[in-house]
XYZ file of C-alpha atoms in Angstrom:
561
model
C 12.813 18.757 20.769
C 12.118 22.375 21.397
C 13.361 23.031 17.542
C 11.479 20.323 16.397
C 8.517 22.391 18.285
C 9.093 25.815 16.707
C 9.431 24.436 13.610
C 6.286 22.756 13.618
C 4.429 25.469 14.984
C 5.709 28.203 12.582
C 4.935 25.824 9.338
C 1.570 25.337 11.470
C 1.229 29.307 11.552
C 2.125 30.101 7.713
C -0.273 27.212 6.635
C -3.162 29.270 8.504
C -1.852 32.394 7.130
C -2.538 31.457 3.345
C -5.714 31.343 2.485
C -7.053 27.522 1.773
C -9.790 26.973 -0.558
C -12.489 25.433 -0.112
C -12.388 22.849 -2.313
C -8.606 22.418 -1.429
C -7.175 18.197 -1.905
C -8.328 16.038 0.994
C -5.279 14.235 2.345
C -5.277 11.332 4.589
C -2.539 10.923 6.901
C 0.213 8.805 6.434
C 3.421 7.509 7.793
C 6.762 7.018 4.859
C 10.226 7.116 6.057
C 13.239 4.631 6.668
C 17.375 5.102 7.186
C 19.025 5.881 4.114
C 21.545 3.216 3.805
C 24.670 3.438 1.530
C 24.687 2.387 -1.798
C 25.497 -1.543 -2.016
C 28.021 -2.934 -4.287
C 28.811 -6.955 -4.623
C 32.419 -8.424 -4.741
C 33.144 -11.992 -6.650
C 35.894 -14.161 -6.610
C 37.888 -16.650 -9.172
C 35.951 -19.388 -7.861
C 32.404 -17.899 -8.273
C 33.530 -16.830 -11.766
C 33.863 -20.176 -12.615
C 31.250 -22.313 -11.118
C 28.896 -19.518 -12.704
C 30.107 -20.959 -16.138
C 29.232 -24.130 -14.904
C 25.769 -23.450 -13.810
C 22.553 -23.522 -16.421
C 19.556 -23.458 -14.342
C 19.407 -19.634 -13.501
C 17.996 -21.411 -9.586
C 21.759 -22.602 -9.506
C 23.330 -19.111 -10.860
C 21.254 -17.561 -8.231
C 22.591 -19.948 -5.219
C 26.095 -19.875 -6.550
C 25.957 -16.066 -6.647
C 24.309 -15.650 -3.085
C 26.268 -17.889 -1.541
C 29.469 -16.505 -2.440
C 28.346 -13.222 -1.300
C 27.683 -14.220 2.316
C 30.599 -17.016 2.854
C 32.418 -14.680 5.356
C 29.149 -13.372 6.934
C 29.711 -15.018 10.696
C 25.303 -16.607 11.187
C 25.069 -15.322 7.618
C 22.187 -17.391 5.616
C 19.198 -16.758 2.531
C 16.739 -18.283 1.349
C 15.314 -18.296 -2.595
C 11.708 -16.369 -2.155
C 9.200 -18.811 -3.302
C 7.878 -16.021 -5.488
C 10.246 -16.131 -7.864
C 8.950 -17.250 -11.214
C 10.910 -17.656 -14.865
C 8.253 -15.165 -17.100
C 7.475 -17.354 -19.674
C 6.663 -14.743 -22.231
C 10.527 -13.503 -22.248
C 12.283 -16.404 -20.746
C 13.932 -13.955 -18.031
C 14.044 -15.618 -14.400
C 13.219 -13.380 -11.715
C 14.880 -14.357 -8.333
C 14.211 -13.277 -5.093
C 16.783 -13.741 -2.265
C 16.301 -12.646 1.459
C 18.844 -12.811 4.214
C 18.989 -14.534 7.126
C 21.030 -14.104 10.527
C 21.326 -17.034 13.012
C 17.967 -18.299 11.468
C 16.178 -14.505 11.870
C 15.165 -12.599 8.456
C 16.741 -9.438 7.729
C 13.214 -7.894 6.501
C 14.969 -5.778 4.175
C 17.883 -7.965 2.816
C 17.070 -8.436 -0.659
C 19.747 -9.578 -2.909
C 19.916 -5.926 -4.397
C 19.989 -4.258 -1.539
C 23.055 -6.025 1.061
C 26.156 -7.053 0.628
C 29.549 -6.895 2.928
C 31.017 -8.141 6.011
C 29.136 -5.276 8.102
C 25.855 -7.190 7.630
C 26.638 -9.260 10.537
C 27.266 -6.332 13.040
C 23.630 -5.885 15.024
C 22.877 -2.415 15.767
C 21.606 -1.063 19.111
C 21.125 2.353 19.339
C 19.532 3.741 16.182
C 17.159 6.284 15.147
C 16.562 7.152 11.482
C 13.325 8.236 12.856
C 14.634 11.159 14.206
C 17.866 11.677 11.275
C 14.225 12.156 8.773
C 12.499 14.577 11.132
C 15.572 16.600 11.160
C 16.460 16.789 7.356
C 12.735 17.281 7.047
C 12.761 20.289 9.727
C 15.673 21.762 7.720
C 13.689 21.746 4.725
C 10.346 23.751 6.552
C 12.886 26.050 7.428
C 14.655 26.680 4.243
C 11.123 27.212 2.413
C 9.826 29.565 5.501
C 12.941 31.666 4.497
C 11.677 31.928 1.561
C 8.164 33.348 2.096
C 7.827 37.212 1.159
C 4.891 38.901 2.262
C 4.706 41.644 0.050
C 3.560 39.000 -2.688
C -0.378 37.899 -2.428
C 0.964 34.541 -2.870
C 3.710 35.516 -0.117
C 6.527 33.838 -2.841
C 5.874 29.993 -1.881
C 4.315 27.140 -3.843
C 0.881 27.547 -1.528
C 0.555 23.524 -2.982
C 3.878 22.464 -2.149
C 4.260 24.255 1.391
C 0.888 22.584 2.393
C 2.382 18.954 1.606
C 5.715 19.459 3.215
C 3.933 20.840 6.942
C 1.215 17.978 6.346
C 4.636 15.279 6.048
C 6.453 17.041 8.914
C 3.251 16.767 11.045
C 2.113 13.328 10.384
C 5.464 11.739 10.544
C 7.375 13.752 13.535
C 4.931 14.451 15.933
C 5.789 11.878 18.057
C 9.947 11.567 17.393
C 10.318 11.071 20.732
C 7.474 9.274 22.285
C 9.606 6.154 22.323
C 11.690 7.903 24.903
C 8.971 9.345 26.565
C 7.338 6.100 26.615
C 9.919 4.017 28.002
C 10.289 6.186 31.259
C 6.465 5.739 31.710
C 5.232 3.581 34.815
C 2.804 2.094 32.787
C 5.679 0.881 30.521
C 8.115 -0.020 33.073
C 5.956 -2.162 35.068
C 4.741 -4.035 32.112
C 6.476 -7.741 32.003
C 9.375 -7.672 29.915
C 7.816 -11.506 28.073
C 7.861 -11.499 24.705
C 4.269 -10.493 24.540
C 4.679 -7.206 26.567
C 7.553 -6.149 23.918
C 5.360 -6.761 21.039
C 2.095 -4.829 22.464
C 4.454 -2.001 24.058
C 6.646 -1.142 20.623
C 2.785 -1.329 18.488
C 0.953 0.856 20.537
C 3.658 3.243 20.237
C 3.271 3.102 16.472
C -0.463 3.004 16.471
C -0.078 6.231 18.742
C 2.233 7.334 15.865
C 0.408 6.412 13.173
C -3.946 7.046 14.036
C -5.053 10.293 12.109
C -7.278 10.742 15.567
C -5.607 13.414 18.014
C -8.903 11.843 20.636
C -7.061 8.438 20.006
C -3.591 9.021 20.241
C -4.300 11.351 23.179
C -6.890 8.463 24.749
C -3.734 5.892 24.163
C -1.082 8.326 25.970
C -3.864 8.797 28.721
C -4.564 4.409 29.648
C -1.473 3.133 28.190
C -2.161 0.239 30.686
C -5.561 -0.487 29.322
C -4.767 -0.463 25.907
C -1.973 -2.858 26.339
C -4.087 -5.339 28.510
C -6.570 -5.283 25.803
C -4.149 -6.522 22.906
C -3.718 -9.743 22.472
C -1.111 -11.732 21.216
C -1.277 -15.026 19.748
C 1.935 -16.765 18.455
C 2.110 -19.249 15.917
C 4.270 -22.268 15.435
C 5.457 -23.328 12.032
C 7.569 -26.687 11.487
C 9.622 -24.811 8.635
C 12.853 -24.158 11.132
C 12.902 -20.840 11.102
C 13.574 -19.198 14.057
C 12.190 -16.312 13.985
C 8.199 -15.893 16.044
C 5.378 -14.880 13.734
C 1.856 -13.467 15.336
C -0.924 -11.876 15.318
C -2.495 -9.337 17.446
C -5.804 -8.918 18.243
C -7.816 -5.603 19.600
C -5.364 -3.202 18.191
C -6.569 0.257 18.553
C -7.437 1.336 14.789
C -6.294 -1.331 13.191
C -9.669 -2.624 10.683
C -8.026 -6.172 11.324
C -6.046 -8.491 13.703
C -2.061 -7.311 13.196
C 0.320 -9.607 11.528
C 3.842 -9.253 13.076
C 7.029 -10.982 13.181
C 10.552 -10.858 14.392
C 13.333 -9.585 11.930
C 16.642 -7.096 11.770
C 16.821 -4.250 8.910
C 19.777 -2.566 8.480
C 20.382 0.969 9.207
C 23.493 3.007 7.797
C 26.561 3.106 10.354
C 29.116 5.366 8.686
C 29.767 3.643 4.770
C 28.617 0.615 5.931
C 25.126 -0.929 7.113
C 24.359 -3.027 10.245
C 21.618 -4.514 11.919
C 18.849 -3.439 14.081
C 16.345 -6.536 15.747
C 12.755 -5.280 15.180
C 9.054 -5.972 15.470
C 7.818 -6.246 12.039
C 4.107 -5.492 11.886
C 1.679 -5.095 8.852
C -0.880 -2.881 10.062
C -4.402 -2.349 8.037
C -6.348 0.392 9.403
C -9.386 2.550 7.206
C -6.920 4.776 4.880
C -3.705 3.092 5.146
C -2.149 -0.838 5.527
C 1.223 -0.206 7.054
C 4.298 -2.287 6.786
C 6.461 -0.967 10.101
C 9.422 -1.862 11.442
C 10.103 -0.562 15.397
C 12.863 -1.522 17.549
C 12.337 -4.832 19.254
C 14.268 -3.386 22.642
C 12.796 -0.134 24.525
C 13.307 2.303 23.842
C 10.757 1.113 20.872
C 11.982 3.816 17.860
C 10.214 3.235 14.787
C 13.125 2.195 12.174
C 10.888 2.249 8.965
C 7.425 2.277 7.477
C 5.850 1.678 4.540
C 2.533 2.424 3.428
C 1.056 0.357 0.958
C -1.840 3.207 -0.001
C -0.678 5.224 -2.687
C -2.306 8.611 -3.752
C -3.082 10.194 -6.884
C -0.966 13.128 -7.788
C -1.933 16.645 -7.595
C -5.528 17.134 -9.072
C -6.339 17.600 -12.344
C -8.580 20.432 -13.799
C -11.959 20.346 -14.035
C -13.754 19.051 -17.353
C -17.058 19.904 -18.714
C -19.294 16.668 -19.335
C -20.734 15.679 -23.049
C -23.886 14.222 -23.564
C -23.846 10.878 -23.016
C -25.284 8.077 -24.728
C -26.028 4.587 -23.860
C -26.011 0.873 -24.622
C -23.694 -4.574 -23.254
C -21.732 -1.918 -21.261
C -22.874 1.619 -21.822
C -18.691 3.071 -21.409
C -16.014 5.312 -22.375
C -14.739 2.947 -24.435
C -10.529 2.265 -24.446
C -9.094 4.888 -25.414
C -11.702 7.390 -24.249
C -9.571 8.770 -21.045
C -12.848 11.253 -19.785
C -16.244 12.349 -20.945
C -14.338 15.562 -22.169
C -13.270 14.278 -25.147
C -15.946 11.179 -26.046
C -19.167 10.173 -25.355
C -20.178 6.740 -24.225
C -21.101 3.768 -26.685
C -21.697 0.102 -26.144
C -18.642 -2.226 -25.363
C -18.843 -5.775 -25.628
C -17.071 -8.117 -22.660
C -13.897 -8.182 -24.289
C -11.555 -10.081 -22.757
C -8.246 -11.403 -23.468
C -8.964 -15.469 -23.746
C -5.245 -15.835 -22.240
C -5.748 -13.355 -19.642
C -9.655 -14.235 -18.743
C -10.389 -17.636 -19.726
C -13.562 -17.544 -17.495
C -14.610 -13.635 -18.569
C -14.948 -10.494 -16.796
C -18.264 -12.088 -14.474
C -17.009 -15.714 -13.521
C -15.190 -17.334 -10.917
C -14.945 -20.748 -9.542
C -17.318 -20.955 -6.012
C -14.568 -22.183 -4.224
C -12.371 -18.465 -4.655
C -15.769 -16.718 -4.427
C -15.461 -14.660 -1.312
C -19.692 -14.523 -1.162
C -19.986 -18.609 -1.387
C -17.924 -19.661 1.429
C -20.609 -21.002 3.436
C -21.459 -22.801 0.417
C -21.569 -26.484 0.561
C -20.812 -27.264 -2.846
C -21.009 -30.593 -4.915
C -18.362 -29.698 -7.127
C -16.037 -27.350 -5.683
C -14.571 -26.539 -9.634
C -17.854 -25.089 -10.203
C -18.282 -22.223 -11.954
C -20.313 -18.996 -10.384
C -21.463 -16.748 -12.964
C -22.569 -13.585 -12.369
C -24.959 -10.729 -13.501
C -23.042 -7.454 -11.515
C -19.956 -5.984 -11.540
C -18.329 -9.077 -9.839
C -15.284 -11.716 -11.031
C -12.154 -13.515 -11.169
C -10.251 -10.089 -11.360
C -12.107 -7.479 -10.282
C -15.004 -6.752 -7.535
C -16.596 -3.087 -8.035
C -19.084 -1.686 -6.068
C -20.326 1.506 -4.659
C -18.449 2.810 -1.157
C -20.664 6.072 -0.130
C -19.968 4.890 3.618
C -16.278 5.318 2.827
C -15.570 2.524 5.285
C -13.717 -1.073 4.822
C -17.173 -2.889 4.048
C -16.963 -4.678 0.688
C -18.639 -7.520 0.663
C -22.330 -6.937 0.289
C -21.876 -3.344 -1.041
C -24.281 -2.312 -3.936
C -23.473 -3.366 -7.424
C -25.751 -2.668 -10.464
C -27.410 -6.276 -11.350
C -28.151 -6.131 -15.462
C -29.464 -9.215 -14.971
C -29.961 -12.627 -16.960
C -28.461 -10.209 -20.586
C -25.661 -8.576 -18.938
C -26.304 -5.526 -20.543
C -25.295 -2.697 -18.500
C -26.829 0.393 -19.693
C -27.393 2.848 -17.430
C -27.880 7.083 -17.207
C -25.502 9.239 -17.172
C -26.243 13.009 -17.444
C -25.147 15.210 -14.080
C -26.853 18.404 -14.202
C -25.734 21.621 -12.228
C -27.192 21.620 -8.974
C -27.135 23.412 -5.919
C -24.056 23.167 -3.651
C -25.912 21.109 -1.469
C -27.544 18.907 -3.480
C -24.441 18.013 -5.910
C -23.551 14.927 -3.914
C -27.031 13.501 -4.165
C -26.847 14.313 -8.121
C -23.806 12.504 -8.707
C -24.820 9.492 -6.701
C -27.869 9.132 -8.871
C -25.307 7.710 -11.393
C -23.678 5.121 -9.512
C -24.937 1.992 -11.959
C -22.834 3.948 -14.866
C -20.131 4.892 -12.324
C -19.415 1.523 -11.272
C -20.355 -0.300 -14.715
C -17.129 2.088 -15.991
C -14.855 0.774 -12.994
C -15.365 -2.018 -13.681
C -14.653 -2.410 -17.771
C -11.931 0.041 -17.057
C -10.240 -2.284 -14.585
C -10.376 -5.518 -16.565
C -8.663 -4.038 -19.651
C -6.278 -3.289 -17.243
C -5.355 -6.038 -16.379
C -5.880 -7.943 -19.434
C -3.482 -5.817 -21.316
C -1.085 -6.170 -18.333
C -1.339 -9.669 -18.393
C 0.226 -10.085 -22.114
C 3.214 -7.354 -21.225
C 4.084 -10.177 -17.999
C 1.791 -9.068 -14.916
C 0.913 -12.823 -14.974
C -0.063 -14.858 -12.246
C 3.375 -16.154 -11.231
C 4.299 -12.128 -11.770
C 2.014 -11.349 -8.731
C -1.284 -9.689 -10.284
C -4.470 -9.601 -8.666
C -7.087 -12.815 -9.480
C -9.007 -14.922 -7.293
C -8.132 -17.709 -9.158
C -5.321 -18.380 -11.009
C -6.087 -21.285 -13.332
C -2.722 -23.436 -12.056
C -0.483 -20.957 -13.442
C 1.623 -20.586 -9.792
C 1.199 -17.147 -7.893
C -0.858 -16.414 -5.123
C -4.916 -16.550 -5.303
C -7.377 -15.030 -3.784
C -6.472 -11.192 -4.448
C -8.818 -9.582 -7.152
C -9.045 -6.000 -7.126
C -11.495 -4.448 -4.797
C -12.523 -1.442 -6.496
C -14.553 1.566 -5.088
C -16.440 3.442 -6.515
C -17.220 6.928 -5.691
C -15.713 6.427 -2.217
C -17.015 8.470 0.896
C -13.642 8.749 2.478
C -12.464 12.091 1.022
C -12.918 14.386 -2.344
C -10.310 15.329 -4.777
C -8.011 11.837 -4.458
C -7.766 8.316 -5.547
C -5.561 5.728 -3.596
C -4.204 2.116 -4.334
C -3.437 -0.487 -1.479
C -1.053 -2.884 -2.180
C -0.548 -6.177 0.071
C 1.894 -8.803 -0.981
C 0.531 -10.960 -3.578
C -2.431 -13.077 -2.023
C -3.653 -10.394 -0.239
C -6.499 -8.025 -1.691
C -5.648 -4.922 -3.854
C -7.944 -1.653 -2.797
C -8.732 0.915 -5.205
C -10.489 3.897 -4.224
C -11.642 6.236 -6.442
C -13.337 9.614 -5.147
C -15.758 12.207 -6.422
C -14.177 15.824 -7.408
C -16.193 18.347 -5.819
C -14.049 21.403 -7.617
C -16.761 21.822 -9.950
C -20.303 21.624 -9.984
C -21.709 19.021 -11.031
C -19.519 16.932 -9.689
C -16.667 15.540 -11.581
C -15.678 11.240 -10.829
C -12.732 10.162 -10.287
C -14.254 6.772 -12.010
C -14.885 7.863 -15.374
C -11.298 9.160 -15.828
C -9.448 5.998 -17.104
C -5.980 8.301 -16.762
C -6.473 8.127 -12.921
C -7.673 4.466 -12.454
C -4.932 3.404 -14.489
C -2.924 5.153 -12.322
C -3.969 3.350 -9.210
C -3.604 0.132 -10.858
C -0.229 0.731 -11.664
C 0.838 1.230 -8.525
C -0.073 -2.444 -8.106
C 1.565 -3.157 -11.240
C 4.938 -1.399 -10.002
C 5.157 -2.644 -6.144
C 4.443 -5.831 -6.989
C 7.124 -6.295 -9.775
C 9.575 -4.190 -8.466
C 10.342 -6.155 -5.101
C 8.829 -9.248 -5.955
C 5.146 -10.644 -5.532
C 5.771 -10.889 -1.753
C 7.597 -7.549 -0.967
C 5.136 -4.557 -1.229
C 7.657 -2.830 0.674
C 10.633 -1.922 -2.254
C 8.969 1.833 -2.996
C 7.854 2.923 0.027
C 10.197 6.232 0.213
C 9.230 8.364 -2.359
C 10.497 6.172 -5.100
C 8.235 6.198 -8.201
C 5.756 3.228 -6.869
């Protein structure tokens, strides 16, 4: 621990030694690490070989193959993820297979990622926690030795050095709070129910994870209260698993009720993998939605977490504006990444017929999240709109930088849907640049918003269908999960300098937040760059394809996600 401590403090002490500048990258705080397992390799046998000739429907290649994989596995089980879906634009059948143990999911089984007779071994006494913090404190040391103070720069990426104490900080402050916490009083008079495990192993992750120091210290202070102020509700499904799903109510910075379940992951064990038993909680709170695995037994270590924000890479330069000009929607049209190198001109609506049938502004009432008090006569009916709101995309303004959506300003053009609005920034005084590039919002959002739709039109005829897992409210019968347009922000109070994609498993909500850039004056947005709202969509595009529609946890680990 005391290492862990000097190291921390000395990165701590160089960061304050380089000068920062002012307009230096806002980062929020969050939480990416996991055991690194060994690589997995899959072993066949005569008689898979030939029942796999036998087989046509790639459903039945898929069992024959799974099954033969886990025949000596002792409890060993799977089931075919109902998200898998045949693309219909290639033919190619995309399976998804998780693992099961005496009736409990492995949470991180997938068929590409398991195999061998160690899978059936459960582990006790692991901490990949702790195996991170260390590589990681090895690395702050090796660039510390490299800093020479007779350079003005002192001989270190300034960029890179900030990142790495920022990572070290955020994820191994608390290594060793689960050990800490499970010699508390608090802890050890708590009842050992189900319940108690559940509320003791999240509020040490919520302690671990809340960009508050007040919080976590307030948590550390009345563990007793905060845990008597959770509540857990289980719920019973007549599918015969046997593993408990919840929710937990009152969590301390969480936006929304926690969903939680029980599940093992493996963790590495020499060459081989075994088992660890965990709470597995997906945890929404203002800048991040956590997926988190901790240790279902005290002491409660957190085994892995994934957070489903993503961040856009390191800043790009400032650009000088153009003058603008205006007109259906007065954009950059496609193709036109920044209003360095175009000017505006008026874009029709146009959408891909296969992609959109409804158009950029429709949606039936029924998937409308602002009609569900409706009572409706026909609940096909159609809601057509006259703002930046529809089947795959809701923009809006966010200058409260909060998780408040719903009734957020949108420009209205109206019964013509033409939106054509101002946009020419003007230099301003420091303090008055926000205020000038807020007077812009209409455009702002009106370019969000076009932006985003060819997005996912165009993604739509390369295979991001519905089955595939992309974001619509409604998906016209095509399979896949509804209700999970885009929610796109515009101009985001939250931070400067950034832009950050959420992304749930497929039903749930997409965020994109895009910021202002306050590295030049006027200010630059984030929203009028189609390079870095592409970019956030894609990280949509990418999660959501690479581990399935219902997996948003395959590149969590500094895998290109």
């Amino acid at each position: 621990m005391r290492r862990l401590f000097v190291a921390a403090v000395a990165a701590a002490g160089l960061a304050g030694a380089l000068a920062h500048d002012s307009h230096a990258v806002s980062r929020r705080k969050t939480l990416s690490f996991g055991p690194v397992l060994p690589h997995a390799s899959y072993h066949t046998n005569s008689v898979y070989h030939t029942n796999l000739l036998r087989a046509q429907d790639p459903f039945e290649v898929a069992q024959i193959f799974v099954e033969d994989l886990i025949r000596d596995i002792p409890g060993g089980s799977y089931q075919i993820r109902k998200d898998s879906y045949t693309d219909q634009a290639t033919g190619v059948t995309h399976i998804y297979a998780r693992q099961y143990m005496n009736g409990i999911e492995v949470a991180d089984g997938d068929i590409n990622l398991n195999n061998g007779a160690s899978l059936h071994t459960v582990a006790r006494d692991v901490d990949p926690h702790a195996d991170y913090c260390r590589a990681l404190e090895h690395e702050v040391a090796s660039q510390l030795q490299k800093v020479d103070v007779s350079k003005p720069d002192h001989g270190v990426d300034r960029e890179a050095l900030g990142q790495l104490g920022d990572l070290y900080d955020w994820n191994c402050q608390f290594v060793n709070l689960p050990d800490f916490m499970a010699e508390s009083p608090d802890f050890a008079s708590a009842e050992d129910a189900a319940s108690g495990d559940v509320t003791r192993a999240l509020l040490q992750f919520m302690i671990a994870a809340t960009p508050s120091e007040d919080l976590s210290g307030e948590m550390l202070a009345n563990t007793a209260k905060y845990l008597s102020d959770m509540h857990v509700t289980f719920q019973h499904h007549l599918t015969g698993e046997h593993a408990p799903t919840f929710t937990v109510e009152n969590v301390p910075d969480a936006v929304n009720p926690v969903k939680g379940r029980l599940a093992f992951v493996q963790v590495p064990n020499g060459d081989e993998t075994t088992l660890s038993l965990v709470w597995k909680f997906e945890v929404e709170m203002k800048d991040n939605w956590y997926e988190a695995a901790v240790a279902a037994e005290a002491p409660h270590r957190i085994i892995s977490v994934v957070d489903w924000a993503s961040d856009s890479p390191v800043p790009v330069a400032p650009i000088p504006p153009k003058e603008q000009e205006g007109a259906t929607y007065n954009v950059f049209a496609w193709g036109i990444n920044d209003p360095s190198v175009g000017e505006r001109s008026i874009q029709k609506e146009n959408f891909d017929a296969l992609a959109s049938p409804l158009g950029w502004h429709a949606l039936p009432y029924s998937k409308d999240p602002q009609s569900k008090n409706l009572r409706l006569k026909h609940a096909s009916a159609i809601r057509n709109t006259t703002t930046t709101w529809g089947n795959n995309v809701f923009a809006h303004e966010d200058w409260e930088g909060r998780n408040n959506w719903l009734s957020n300003y949108r420009p209205d053009a109206g019964s013509s849907k033409v939106f054509d609005y101002a946009y020419k920034p003007k230099e301003t005084t420091t303090d008055d640049a926000l205020e000038e590039a807020q007077k812009y919002i209409n455009a702002t959002i009106t370019q969000l918003f076009y932006t985003s739709n060819l997005v996912h039109d165009l993604y739509y005829r390369y295979g991001f269908t519905e089955v595939a897992g992309n974001f619509q409210q409604y998906n016209f019968g095509r399979g896949g999960q509804e209700n999970d347009a885009v929610i796109a922000n515009a101009q985001d109070g939250s931070g400067y300098n950034n832009a950050n994609f959420m992304t749930p498993p497929d039903g749930q909500n997409g965020r994109c937040r895009m910021y202002l850039w306050n590295t030049a004056n006027p200010y630059r947005d984030g929203d009028l760059e189609a390079g870095i709202v592409i970019h956030e969509l894609s990280h949509g595009l990418s999660t959501r394809l690479t581990g399935g529609p219902a997996n948003s946890g395959c590149l969590g680990w500094g895998e290109a996600g």
